[in-house]
PDB file of C-alpha atoms in Angstrom:
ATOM      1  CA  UNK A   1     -19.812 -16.949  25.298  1.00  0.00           C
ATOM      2  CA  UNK A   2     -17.264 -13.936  26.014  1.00  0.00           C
ATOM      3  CA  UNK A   3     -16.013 -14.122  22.614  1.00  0.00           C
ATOM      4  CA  UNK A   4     -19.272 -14.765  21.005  1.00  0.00           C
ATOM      5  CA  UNK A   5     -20.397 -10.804  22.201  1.00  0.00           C
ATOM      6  CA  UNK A   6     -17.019  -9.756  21.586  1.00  0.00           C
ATOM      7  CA  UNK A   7     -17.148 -10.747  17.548  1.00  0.00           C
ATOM      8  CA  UNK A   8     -20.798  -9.507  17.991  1.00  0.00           C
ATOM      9  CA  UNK A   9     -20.544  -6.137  19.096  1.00  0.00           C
ATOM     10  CA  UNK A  10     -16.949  -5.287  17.304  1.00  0.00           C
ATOM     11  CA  UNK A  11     -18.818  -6.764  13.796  1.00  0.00           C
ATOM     12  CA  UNK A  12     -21.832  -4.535  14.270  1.00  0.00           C
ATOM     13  CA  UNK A  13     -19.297  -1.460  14.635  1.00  0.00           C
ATOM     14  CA  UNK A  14     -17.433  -2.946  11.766  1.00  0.00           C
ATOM     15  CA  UNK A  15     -20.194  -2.986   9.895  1.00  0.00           C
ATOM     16  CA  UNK A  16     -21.009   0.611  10.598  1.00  0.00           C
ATOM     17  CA  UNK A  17     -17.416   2.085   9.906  1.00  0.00           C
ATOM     18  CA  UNK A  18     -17.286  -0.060   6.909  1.00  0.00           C
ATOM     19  CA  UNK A  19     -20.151   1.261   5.366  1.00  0.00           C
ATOM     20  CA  UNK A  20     -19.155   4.848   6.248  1.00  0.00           C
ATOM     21  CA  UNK A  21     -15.585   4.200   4.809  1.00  0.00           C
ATOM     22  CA  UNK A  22     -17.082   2.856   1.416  1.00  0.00           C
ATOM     23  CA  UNK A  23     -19.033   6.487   1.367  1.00  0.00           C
ATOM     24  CA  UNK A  24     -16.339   8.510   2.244  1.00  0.00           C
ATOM     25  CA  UNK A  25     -13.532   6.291  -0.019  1.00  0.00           C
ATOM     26  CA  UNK A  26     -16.067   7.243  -3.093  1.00  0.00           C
ATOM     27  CA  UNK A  27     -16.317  10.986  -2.710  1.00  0.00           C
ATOM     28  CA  UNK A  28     -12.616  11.201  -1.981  1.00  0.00           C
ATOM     29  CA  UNK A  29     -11.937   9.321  -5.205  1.00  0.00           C
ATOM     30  CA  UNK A  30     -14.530  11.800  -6.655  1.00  0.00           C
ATOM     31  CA  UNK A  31     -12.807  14.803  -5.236  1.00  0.00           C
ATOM     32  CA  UNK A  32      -9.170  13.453  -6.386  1.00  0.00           C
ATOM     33  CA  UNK A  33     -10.412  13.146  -9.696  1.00  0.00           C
ATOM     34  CA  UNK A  34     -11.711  16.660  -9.606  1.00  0.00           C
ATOM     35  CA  UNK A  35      -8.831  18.151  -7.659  1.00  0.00           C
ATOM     36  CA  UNK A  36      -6.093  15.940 -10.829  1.00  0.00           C
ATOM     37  CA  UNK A  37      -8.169  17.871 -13.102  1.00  0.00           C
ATOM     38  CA  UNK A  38      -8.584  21.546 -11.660  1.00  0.00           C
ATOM     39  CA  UNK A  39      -4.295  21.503 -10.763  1.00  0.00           C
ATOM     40  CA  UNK A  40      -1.337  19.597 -12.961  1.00  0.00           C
ATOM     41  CA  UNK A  41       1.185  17.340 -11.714  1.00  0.00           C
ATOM     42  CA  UNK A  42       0.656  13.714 -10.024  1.00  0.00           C
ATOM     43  CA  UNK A  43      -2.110  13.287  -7.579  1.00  0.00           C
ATOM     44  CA  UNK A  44      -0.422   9.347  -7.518  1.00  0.00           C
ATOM     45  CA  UNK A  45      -0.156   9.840  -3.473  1.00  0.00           C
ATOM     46  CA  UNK A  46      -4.049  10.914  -3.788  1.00  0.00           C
ATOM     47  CA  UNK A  47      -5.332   8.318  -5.774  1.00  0.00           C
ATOM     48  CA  UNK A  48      -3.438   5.737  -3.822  1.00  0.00           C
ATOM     49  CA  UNK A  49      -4.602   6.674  -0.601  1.00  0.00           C
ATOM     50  CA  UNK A  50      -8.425   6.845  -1.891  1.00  0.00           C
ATOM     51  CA  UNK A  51      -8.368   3.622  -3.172  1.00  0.00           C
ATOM     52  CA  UNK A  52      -6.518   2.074  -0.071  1.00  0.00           C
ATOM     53  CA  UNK A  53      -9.251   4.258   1.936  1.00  0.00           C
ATOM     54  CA  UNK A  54     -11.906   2.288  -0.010  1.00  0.00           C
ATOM     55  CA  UNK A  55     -10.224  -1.106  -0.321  1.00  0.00           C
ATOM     56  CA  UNK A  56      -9.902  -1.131   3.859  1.00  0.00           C
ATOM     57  CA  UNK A  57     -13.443  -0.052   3.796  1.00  0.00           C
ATOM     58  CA  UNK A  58     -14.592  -3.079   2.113  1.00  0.00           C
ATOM     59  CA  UNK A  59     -12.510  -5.674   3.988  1.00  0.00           C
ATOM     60  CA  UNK A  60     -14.361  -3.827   7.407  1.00  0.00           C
ATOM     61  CA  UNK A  61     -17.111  -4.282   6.024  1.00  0.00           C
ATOM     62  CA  UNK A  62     -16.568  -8.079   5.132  1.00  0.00           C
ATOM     63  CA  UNK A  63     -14.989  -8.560   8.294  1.00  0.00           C
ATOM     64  CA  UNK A  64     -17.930  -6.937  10.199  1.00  0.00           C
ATOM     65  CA  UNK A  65     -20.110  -8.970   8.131  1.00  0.00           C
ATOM     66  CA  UNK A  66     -18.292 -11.890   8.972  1.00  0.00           C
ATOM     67  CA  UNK A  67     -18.093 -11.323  12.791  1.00  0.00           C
ATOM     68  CA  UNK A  68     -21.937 -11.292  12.901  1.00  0.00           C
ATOM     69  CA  UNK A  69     -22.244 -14.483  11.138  1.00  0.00           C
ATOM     70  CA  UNK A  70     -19.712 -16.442  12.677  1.00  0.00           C
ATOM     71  CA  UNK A  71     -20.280 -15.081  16.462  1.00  0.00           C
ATOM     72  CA  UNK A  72     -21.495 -18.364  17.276  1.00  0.00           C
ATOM     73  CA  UNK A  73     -19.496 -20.959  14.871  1.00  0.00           C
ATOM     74  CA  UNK A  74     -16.835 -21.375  17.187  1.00  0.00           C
ATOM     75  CA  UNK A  75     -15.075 -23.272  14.165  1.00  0.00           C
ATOM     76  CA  UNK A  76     -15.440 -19.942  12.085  1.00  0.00           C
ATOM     77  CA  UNK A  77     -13.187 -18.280  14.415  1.00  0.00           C
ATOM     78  CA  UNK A  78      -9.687 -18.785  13.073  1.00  0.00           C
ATOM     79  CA  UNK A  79     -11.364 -17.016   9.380  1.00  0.00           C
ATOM     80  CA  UNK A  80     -12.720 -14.140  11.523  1.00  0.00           C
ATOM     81  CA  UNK A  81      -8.800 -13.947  13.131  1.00  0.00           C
ATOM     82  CA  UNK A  82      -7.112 -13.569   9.937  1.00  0.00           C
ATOM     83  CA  UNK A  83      -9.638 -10.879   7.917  1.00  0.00           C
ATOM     84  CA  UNK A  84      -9.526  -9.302  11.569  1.00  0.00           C
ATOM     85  CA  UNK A  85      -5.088  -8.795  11.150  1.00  0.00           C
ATOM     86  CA  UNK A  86      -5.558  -7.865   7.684  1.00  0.00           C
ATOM     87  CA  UNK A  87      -8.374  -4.828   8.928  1.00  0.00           C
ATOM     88  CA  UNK A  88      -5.373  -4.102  11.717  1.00  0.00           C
ATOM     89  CA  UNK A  89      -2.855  -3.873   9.024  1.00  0.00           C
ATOM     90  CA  UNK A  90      -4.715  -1.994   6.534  1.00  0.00           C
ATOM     91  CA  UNK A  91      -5.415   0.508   9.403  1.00  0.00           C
ATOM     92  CA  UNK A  92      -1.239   1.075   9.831  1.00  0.00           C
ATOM     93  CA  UNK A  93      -0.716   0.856   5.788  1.00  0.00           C
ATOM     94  CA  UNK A  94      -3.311   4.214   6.586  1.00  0.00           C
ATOM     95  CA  UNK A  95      -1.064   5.331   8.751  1.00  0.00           C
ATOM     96  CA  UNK A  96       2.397   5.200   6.880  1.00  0.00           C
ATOM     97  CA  UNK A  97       0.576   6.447   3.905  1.00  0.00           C
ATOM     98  CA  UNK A  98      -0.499   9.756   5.829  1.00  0.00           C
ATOM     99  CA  UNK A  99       2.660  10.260   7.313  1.00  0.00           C
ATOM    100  CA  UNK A 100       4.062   9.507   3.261  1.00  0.00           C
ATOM    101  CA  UNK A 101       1.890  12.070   2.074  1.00  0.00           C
ATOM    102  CA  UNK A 102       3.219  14.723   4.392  1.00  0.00           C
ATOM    103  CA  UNK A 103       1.222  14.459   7.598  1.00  0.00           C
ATOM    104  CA  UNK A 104       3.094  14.497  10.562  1.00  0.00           C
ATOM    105  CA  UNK A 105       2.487  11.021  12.618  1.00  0.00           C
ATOM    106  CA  UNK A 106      -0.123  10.565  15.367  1.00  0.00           C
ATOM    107  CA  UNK A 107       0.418   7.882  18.052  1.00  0.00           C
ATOM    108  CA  UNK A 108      -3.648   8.782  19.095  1.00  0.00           C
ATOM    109  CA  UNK A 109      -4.816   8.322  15.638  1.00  0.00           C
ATOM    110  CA  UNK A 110      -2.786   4.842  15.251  1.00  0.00           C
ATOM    111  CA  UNK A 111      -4.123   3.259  18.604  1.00  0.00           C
ATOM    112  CA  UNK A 112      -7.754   4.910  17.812  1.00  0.00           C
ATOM    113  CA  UNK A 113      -7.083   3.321  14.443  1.00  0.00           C
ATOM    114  CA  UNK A 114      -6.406   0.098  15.774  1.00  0.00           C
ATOM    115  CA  UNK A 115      -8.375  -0.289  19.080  1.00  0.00           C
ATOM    116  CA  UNK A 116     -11.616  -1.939  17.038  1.00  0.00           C
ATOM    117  CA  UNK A 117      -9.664  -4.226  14.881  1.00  0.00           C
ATOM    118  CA  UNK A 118      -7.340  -5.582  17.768  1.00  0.00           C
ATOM    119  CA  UNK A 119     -11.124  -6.068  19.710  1.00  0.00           C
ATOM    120  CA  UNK A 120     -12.170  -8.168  16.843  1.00  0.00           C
ATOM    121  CA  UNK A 121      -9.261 -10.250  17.418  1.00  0.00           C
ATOM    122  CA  UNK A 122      -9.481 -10.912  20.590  1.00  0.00           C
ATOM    123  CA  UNK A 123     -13.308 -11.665  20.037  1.00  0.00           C
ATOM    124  CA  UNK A 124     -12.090 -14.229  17.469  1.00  0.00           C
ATOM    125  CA  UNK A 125      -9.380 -15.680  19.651  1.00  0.00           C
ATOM    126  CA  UNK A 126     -11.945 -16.089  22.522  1.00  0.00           C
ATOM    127  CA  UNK A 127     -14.269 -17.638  20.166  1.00  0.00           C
ATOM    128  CA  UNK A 128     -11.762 -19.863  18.571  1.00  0.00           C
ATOM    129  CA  UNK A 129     -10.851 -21.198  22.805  1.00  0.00           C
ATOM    130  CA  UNK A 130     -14.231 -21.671  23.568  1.00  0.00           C
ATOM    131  CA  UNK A 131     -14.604 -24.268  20.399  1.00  0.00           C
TER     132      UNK A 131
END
């Protein structure tokens, strides 16, 4: 039951920050393609990090999705585990990438980053015990 609200409640949120992530990854594809056209040189770094923006969008969003559905198919659980790493990782591919790109590295925005997908886990992991 624990793991059930867990995948529930972390889903919903998923759901939420994936939807916001696919709006924002589209206007900041939007606004690298107007920024590569206003200046020269290689907006590469720019284009790669609004597509990896939108890309981790999506697999929130499929994960949230998932984590709705599957809150109480115990036997669902060890899916929602594995999209729920690969929404952890995408989160610290974010954070190389800023820190790549120039910015300096943030220990709060890494554990902020990660504190929803790393629920989700542990949602799924309960989940997956209580089958």
């Amino acid at each position: 039951m624990k793991g059930e609200k867990f995948l529930k409640i972390t889903g919903i949120l998923m759901i939420i920050g994936g939807a916001l992530g696919i709006i924002f990854g589209l206007l900041a594809v939007v606004g690298v393609a107007a920024l590569a056209s206003a200046v020269e040189g290689s907006a590469g770094v720019l284009y790669l990090a609004a597509f990896l923006v939108l890309v981790s969008a999506i697999i929130e969003l499929i994960a949230g999705i998932m984590g709705v559905k599957y809150c109480k198919v115990p036997e669902k659980a060890q899916s929602c585990l594995v999209i729920g790493i690969v929404v952890a990782v995408m989160s610290v591919l974010g954070q190389i990438l800023n820190v790549v790109g120039g910015s300096s590295f943030s220990a709060t925005s890494l554990i902020t980053g990660l504190i929803l997908p790393v629920l989700y886990i542990v949602g799924a992991v309960l989940n997956k015990k209580s089958a």
